[in-house]
Structures are given as C-alpha cells and as structure tokens.
Short mmCIF file of C-alpha atoms and ligand atoms in Angstrom, two decimals:
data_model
loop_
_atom_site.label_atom_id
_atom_site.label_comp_id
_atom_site.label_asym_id
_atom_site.label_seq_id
_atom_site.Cartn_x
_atom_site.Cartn_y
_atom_site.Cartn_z
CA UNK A 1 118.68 118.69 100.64
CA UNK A 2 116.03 117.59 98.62
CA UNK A 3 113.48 115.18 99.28
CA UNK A 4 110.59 114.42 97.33
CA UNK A 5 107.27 112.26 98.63
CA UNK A 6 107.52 109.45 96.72
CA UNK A 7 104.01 107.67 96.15
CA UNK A 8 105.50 104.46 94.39
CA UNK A 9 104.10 101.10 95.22
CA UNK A 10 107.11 99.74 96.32
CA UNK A 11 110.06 99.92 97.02
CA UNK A 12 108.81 102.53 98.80
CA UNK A 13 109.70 106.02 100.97
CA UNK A 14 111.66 105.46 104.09
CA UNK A 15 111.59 107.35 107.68
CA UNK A 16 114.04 110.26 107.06
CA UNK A 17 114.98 109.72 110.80
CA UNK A 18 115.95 105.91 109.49
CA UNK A 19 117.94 107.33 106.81
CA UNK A 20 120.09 110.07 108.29
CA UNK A 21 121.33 107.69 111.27
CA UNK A 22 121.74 105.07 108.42
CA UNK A 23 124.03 108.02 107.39
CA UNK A 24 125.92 108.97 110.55
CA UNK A 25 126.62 105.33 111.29
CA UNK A 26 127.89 103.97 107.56
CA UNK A 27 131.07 103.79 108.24
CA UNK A 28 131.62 103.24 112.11
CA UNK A 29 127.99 101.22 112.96
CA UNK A 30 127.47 101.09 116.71
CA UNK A 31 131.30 101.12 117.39
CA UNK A 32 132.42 98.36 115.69
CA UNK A 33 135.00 100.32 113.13
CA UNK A 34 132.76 99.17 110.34
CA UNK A 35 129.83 99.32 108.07
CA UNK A 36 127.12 96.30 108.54
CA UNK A 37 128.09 95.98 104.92
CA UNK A 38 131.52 94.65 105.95
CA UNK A 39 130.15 92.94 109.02
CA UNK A 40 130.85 89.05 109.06
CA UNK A 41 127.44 87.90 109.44
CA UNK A 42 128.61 85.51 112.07
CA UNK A 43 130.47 87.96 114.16
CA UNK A 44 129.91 89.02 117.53
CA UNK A 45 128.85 92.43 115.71
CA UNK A 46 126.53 91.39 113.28
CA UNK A 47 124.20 89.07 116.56
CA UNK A 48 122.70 91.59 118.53
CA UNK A 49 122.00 93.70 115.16
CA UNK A 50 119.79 90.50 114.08
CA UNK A 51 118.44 89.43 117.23
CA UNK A 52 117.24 93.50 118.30
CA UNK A 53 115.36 93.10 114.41
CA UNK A 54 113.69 90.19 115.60
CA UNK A 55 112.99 91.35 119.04
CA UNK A 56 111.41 94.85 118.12
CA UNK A 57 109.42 92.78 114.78
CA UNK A 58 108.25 90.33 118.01
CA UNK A 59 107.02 93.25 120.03
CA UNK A 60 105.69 95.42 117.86
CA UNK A 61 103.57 92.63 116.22
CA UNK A 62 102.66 90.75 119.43
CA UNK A 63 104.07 87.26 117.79
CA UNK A 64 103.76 84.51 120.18
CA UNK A 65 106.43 82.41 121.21
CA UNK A 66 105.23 79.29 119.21
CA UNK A 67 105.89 81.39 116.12
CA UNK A 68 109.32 81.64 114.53
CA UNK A 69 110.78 84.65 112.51
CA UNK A 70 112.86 84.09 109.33
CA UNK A 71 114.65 86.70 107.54
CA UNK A 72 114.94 85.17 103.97
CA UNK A 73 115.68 86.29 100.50
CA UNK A 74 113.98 86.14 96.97
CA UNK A 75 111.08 88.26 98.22
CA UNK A 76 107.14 87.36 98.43
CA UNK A 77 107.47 86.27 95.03
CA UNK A 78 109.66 82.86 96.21
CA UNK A 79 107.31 82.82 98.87
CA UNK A 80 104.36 81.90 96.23
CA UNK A 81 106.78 78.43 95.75
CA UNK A 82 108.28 78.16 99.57
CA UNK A 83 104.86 77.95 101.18
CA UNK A 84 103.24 75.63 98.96
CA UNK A 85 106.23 72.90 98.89
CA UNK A 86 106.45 72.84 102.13
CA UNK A 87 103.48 73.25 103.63
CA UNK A 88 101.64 70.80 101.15
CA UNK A 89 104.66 69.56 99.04
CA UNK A 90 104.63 65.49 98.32
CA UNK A 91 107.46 62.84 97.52
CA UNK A 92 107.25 62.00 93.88
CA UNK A 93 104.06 59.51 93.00
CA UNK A 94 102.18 60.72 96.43
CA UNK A 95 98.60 62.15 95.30
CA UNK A 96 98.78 65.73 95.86
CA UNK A 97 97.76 67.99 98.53
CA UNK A 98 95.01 70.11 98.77
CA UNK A 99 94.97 74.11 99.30
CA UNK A 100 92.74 76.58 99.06
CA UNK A 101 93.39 80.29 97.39
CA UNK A 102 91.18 83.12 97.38
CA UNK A 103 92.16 85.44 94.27
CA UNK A 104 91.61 88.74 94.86
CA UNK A 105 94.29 90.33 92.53
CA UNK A 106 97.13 89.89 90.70
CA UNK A 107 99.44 88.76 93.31
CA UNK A 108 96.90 86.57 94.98
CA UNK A 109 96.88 84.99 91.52
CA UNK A 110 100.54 84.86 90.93
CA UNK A 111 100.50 83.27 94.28
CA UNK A 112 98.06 80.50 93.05
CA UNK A 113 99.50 80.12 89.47
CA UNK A 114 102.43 79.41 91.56
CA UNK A 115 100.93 77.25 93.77
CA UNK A 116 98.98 75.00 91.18
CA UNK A 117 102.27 73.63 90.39
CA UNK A 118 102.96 71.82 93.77
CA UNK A 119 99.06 71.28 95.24
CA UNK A 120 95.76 70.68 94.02
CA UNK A 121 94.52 73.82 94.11
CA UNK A 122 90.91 75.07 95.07
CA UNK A 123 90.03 78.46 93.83
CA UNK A 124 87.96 78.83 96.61
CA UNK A 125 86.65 82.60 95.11
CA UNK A 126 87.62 85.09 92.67
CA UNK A 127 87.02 89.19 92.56
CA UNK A 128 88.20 89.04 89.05
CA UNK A 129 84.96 89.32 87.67
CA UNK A 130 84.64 92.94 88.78
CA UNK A 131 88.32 94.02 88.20
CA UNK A 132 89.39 92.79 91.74
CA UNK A 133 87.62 96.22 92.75
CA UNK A 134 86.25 94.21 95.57
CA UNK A 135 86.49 91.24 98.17
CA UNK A 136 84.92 88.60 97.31
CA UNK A 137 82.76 86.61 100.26
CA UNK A 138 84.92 84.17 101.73
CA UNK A 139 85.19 80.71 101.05
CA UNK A 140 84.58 78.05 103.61
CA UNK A 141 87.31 76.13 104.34
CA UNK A 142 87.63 72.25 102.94
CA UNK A 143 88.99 70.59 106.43
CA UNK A 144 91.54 68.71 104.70
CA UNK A 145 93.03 71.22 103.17
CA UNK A 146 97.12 72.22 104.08
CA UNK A 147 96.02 75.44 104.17
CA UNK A 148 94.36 78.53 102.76
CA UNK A 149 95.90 81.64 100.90
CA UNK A 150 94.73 85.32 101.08
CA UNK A 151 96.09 88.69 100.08
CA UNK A 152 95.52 90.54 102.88
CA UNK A 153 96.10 93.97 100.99
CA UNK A 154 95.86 93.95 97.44
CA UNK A 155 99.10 96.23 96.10
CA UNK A 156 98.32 96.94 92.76
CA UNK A 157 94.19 97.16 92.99
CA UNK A 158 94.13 99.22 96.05
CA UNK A 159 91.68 96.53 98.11
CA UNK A 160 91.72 94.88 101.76
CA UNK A 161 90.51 92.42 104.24
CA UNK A 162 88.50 93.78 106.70
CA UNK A 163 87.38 90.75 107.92
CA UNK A 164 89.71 87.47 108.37
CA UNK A 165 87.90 84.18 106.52
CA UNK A 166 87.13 81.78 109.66
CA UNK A 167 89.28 78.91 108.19
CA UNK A 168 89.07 76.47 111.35
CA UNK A 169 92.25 73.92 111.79
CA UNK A 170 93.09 74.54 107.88
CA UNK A 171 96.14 76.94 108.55
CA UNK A 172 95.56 80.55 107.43
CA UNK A 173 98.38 82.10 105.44
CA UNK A 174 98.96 85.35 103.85
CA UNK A 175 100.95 87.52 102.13
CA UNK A 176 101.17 90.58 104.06
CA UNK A 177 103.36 92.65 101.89
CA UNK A 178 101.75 95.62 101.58
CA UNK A 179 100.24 95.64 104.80
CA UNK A 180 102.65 94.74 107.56
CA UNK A 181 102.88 96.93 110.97
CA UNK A 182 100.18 99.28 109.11
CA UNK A 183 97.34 98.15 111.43
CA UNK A 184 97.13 95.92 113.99
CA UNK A 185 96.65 91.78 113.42
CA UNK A 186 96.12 89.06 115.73
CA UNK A 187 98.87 87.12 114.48
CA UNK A 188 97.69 83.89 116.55
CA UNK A 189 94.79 83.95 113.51
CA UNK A 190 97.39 82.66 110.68
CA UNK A 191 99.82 79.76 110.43
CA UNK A 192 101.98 81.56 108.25
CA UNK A 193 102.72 85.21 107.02
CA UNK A 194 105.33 86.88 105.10
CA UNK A 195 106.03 89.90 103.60
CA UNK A 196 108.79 91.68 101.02
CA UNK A 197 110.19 94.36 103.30
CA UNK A 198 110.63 96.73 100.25
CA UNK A 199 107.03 98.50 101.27
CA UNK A 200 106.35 99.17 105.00
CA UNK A 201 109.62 97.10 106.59
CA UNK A 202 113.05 98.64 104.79
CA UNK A 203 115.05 98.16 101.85
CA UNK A 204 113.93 94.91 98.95
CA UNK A 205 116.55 92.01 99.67
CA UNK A 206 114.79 90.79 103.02
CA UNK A 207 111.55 88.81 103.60
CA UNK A 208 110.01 88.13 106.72
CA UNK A 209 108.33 84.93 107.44
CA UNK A 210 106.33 84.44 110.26
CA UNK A 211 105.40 80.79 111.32
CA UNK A 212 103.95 78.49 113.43
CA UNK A 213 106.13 75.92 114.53
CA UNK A 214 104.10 73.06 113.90
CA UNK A 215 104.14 73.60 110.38
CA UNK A 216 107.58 73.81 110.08
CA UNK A 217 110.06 70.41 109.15
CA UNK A 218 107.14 69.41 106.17
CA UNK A 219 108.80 69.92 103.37
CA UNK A 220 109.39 66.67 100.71
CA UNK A 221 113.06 64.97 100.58
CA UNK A 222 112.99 67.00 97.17
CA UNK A 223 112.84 70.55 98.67
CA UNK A 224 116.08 72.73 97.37
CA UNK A 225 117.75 73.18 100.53
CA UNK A 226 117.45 77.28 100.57
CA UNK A 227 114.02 76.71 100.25
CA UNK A 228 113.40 74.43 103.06
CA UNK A 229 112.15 76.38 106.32
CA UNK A 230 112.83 74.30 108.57
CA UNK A 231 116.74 74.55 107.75
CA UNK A 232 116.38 78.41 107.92
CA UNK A 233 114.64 77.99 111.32
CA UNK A 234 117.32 75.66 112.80
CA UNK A 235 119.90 78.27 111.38
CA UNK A 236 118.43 81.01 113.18
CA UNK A 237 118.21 82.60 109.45
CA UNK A 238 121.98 82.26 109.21
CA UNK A 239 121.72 78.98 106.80
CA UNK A 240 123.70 81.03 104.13
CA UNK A 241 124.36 85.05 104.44
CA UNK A 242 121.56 86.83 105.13
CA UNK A 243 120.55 90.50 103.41
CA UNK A 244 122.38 91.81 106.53
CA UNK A 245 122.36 95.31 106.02
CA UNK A 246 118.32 95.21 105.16
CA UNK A 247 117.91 92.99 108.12
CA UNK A 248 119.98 96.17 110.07
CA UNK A 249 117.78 98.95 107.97
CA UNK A 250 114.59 97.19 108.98
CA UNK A 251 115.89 97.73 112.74
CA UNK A 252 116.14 101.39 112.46
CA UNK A 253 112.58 101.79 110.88
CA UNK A 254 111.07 99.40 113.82
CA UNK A 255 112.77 101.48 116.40
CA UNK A 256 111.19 104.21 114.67
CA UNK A 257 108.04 102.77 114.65
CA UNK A 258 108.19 101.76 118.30
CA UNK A 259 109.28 105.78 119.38
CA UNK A 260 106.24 106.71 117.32
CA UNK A 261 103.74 104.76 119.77
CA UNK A 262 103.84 101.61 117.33
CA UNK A 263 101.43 99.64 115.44
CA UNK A 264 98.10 101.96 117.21
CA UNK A 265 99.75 104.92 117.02
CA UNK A 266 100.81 104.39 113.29
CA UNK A 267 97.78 102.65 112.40
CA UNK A 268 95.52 105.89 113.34
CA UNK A 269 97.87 107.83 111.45
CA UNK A 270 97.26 106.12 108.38
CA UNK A 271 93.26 105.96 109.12
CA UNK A 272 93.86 110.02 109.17
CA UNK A 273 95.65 109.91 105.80
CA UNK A 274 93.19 107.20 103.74
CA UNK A 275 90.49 109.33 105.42
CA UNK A 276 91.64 112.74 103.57
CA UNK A 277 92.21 111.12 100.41
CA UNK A 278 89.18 109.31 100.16
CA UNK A 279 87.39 112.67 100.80
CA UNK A 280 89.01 114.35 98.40
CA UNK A 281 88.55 111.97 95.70
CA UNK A 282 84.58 110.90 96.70
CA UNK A 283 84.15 115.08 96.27
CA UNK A 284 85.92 115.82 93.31
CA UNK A 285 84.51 116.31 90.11
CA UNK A 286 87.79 114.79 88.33
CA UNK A 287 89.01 112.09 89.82
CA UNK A 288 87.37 108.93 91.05
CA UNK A 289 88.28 105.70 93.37
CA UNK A 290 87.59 102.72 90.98
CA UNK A 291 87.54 100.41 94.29
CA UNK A 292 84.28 99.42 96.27
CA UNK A 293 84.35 101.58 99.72
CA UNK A 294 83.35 98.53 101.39
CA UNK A 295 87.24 96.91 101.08
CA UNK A 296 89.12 100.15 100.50
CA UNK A 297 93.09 99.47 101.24
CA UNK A 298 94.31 102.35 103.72
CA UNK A 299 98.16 101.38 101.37
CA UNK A 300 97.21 101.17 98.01
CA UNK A 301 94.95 104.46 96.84
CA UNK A 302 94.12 103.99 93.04
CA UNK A 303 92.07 106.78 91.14
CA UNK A 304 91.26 107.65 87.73
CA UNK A 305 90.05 110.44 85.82
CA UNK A 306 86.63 110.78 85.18
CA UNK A 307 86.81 111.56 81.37
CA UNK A 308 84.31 109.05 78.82
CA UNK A 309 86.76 109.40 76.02
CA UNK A 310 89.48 106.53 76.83
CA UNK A 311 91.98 108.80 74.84
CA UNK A 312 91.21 112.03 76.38
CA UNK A 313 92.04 110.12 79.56
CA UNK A 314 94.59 108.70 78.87
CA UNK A 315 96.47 111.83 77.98
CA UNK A 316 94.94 113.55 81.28
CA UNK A 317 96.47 110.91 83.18
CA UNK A 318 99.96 110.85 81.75
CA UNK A 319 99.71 114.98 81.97
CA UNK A 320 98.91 114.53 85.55
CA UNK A 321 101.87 112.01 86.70
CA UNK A 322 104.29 114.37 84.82
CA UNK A 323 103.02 117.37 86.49
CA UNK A 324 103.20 116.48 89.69
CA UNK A 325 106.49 114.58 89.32
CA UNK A 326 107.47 118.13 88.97
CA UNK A 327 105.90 119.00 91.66
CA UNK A 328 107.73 116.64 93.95
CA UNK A 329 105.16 114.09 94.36
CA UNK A 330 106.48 111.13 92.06
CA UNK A 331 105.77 107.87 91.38
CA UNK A 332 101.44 108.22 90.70
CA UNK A 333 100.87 106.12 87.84
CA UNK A 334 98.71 103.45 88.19
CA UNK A 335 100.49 99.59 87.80
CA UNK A 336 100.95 99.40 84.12
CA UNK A 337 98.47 96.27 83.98
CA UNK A 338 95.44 98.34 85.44
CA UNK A 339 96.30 101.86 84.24
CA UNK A 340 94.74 104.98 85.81
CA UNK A 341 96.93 106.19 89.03
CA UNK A 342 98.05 104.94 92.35
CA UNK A 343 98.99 106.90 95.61
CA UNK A 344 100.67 104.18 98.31
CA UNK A 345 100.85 106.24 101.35
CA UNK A 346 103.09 103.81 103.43
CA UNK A 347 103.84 104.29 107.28
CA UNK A 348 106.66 106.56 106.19
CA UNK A 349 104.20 108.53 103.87
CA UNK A 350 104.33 111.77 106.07
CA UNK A 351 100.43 113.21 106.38
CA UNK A 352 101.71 116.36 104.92
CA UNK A 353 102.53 114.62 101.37
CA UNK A 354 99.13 113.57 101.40
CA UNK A 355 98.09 117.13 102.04
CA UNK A 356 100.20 118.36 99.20
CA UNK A 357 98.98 115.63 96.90
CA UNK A 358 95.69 116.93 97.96
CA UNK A 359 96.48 120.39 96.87
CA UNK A 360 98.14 119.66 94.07
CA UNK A 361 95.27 118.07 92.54
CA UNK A 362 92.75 120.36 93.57
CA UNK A 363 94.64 123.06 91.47
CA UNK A 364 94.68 120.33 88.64
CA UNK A 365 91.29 120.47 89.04
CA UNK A 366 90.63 123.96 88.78
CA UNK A 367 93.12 124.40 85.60
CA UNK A 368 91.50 122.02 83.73
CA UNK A 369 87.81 123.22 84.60
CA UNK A 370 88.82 126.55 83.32
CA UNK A 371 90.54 124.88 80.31
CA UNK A 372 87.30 123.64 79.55
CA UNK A 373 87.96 119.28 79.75
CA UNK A 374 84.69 117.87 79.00
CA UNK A 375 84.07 116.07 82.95
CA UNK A 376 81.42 113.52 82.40
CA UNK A 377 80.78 110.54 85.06
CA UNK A 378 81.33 107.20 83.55
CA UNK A 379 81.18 103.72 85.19
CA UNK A 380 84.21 103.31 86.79
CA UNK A 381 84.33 99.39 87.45
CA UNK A 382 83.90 98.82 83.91
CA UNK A 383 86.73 101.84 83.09
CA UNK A 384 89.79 99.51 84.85
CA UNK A 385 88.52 96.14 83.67
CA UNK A 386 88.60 97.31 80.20
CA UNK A 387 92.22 97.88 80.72
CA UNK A 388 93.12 95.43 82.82
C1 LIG B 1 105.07 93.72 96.06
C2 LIG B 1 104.24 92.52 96.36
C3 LIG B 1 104.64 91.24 96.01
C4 LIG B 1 105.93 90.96 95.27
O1 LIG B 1 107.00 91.18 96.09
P1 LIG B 1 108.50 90.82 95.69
O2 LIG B 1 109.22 91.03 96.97
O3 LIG B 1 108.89 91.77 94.61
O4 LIG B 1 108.53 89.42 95.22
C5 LIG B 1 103.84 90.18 96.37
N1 LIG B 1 102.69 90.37 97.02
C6 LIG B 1 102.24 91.60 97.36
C7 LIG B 1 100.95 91.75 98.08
C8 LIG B 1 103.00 92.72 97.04
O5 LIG B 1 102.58 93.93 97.37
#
C-alpha cells in the first residue's frame, strides 16, 4: 500500500485507522447488510450513526446543553450568508442590522464581503495592511451589534487567535474551519461556530454548526428555507438528507480522536509538531516563516524561500513542491493568491511526516548550498504582500 503525507490545506489527510474500518465496514456497516451510502437517512440504521456523531462532537468539545449541533451542507462558505441572515437578517424596508467583522485574511474577508450584503457592516480591524501576517488588536465591541465575526485560524496565511476579543453580550461567532478539535476552546465564549469538516472533522459535504439556542428562530420571513437554522434545529438536521456518510466518516475520526486521549492529548501533539517546524524554519538559512511568531497558526505553516531575485524564487519554489511531491510529501505550495509554500499539519498529520518534511528539506538545503543559490535575507512581510 502506498500512502503519501499529504500537506494540502484542505481537504485534508485522514486517520488511516478511520480509513481502513471505513474499508472493512463498506459494504455490511455495523450489521445492517448495507453501506451508510444506501442507508435511508430516516431508518432505524442511519439514528444512532447520527446521534453517536453528535454525542462524541458534544464530548469531545465540552458543548453545553444550551447549544445545538447542526450537520448542514454548502460548507463554511454558505455559512458567510447563513449567519448573517439570520442572526441580523431584516424584513424588507427595516433599517439594517449592525455586525462587526474583524478581517484577518482572506476568508475572514470573504466572510464580510458576504456579510455586507445582509448587515451594516463594521470593519472593526484589518491585518491587511501587513499581508494578514499578523492579528490585528481587537476591536471593542459596539453593544448593539448582532454579533461579531473572527477567523479563529487563518487557512491560507498561516495565523491564529491566541487570545479571544472580550465582545460582552454582542454574540461571538467564528469560523473554526481550520481549527476545530485542534486545541481546546471554551465553547460557552461564542454564540455561534462552524466549521467545513473537509480539514480536521472528515470528508467536504458536512458542516458543523454550533449554536446557542437563543439565537436561533431569527431569521426574516424571507430566509430560503434550507437556510433557516431554526428549521434545521427543529429537524434534528434531518430537514432534507443530510451528507450521511460524512456525518458517519466524521464518527470514526472522533472515536479516533477520543481513543487518542482527545482534544489535550491531540492538542500537545500538534504543539510538538508546530514546535519542530518552526525550529527548523527560524534556523535555516533557506527558508523563512513570512508570519509574525506572535500569532503563529499550529494548522496552517507557510514558508518561503529566502532568495532577493523574485524569479530565482519562484523557480526554487516550484523545484521544491515537485521534488518533494516525489518524495511523498505532496500538496506544499503555497495558496495560489499568496504564493510561497504551505505545510497544514492537521490532527491526522502523523509527527513523523513532519519529521520527513524536515529532512527532506534539510537535504534541499544542503544541495542547493553546494549548487551554489545565491541565499540572501530579504524582508519577508513585504516578499508575500507583493504577491498577494
Ligand atoms: C477552507 C475554509 C473555508 C471554506 O470552506 P468551504 O467548506 O470550502 O466553503 C472557510 N473558512 C476557513 C477558515 C477555511 O479554512
């Protein structure tokens, strides 16, 4: 068998454990005689399959009872439209709302391009100015706001949170994509969070919403019915089929998770594999973290050759994804709007892939010393917003 370490930003590498009882029970799941992919999603097969999701999402999180979980579709993108009409959505003629987003990347600012079309929107700060290489200081909340957006992990510039904004009674929501079950959160802190399973959760087809109750059963008379939560709450997520066999896959990674000594236990794993990476790369003479150590993502690792001449780089770069694609480490380039390269070391990211990423590109190193590349140090905030 092969099996590669896959570095992509999502959709991402999955527990092999996950994958090979995925495989044993494809055609006969848990005794029924069928796959879940034939399952009725009403059936007295398909329940318990749902319900031990949400149970083992519940415990591993710590989600309080006044919170409900939805298992939706259309990923985080739909929820840059779903929060925003009906958390804050009007009837026609109504003034608007008013929300606050913090933008620091380019999904936070998807989020509020998205959001600008349903609320009056406060761009309460911006990290743009610096390439989104950094967190910008929070906002204060305006106390009649309907709430107030964050990123908490910022995919595609390799940033984080490390501090939640104090945003009073304005509910705090956020997408937590790239960053759910990685590290502990106090989900009692937020109103709302979601997430696009497709990076630390299972296969893309399923998002998970997490909300308070109170703010559910807001939405305007005009809300699309599949995008109203409070019908997907009443529904128990079974308004219309669900992604049932994602909703089944995330199960098998969560009991995975769980066996492995859950959210602590994974969280100081991934401490351990930020922690060699950013060693490597704050010692080598080659490659370089663009991204301010303060808000460093521990999901997201971005780096870029140290080379002045943009074309000499460039070429280095594209060398360096192809070589150690054949290598077995795939999927390194950086998100085609920043350039550079990207490492997302996801739960499943196994510490010995960063090890031999490690390796890999200390030999890279080596080679190209000896070849004689001309290694200069450069300013490396101004390097991605030139190409961003
Ligand atoms: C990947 C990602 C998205 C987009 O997710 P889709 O499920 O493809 O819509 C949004 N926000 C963040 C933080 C992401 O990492």
């Amino acid at each position: 068998m092969k099996r590669v370490y896959n570095f992509s930003p999502g959709p991402s590498m999955l527990p092999l454990p996950v994958l090979k009882q995925a495989a044993v029970e494809m055609t006969d799941a848990q005794g029924s005689g069928q796959s879940v992919m034939e399952m009725s999603h009403r059936s007295g097969d398909f329940k318990p399959i749902i319900e031990n999701t949400e149970a083992l999402l519940r415990s591993l999180m710590g989600i309080p009872p006044n919170y409900r979980v939805l298992f939706l579709q259309g990923g985080a993108s739909l929820q840059f439209s779903m929060i925003p009409i009906n958390l804050a959505g009007v009837e026609p003629g109504a003034p608007k709302k008013r929300a606050t987003y913090v933008e620091t990347g380019i999904w936070a600012k998807k989020a509020a391009e998205e959001g600008a079309k349903y609320v009056e929107l406060v761009l309460g700060a911006s990290s743009q100015d610096r390439a989104y290489t950094y967190i910008p200081k929070p906002p204060a909340p305006n106390p009649g706001d309907a709430y107030y957006h964050i990123t908490l992990n910022n995919t595609i510039v390799g940033t984080r949170w490390t501090d939640l904004p104090s945003t009073g009674r304005v509910p705090l929501v956020a997408d937590i994509s790239s960053s759910i079950l990685s590290a502990p959160l106090e989900v009692s802190r937020f109103g709302l969070l979601y997430a696009g399973a497709q990076k630390n959760l299972g296969p893309a087809g399923t998002t998970v919403v997490i909300i308070r109750e109170d703010l559910i059963g807001k939405a305007p008379s005009w809300t699309p019915a599949m995008l109203r939560y409070d019908l997907h709450a009443q529904e128990g997520s079974l308004y219309n089929t669900p992604s049932c066999y994602g909703i089944y896959i995330i199960g098998l990674v969560l009991e995975w998770l769980k066996a492995l000594g859950g959210v602590p236990a994974i969280a100081e794993l991934n401490r351990k594999k930020a922690a060699l990476f950013y060693g490597y790369l704050d010692h080598s003479r080659l490659f370089r973290s663009p991204v301010d150590p303060a808000f460093r993502s521990l999901m997201n690792l971005p780096f870029v050759a140290v080379l002045a001449d943009p074309l000499e780089r460039a070429n280095l770069e594209r060398r360096f994804v192809q070589e150690a694609a054949r290598q077995g480490l795939v999927n390194l380039a950086g998100h085609r709007l920043v350039g550079g390269m990207r490492a997302s070391m996801y739960n499943a990211m196994p510490i010995e892939g960063v090890q031999a990423l490690i390796r890999f590109m200390e030999h890279f190193e080596e080679r190209e010393k000896e070849g004689g590349t001309h290694v200069s140090h450069t300013n490396h905030e101004q390097d991605l917003s030139s190409r961003a």
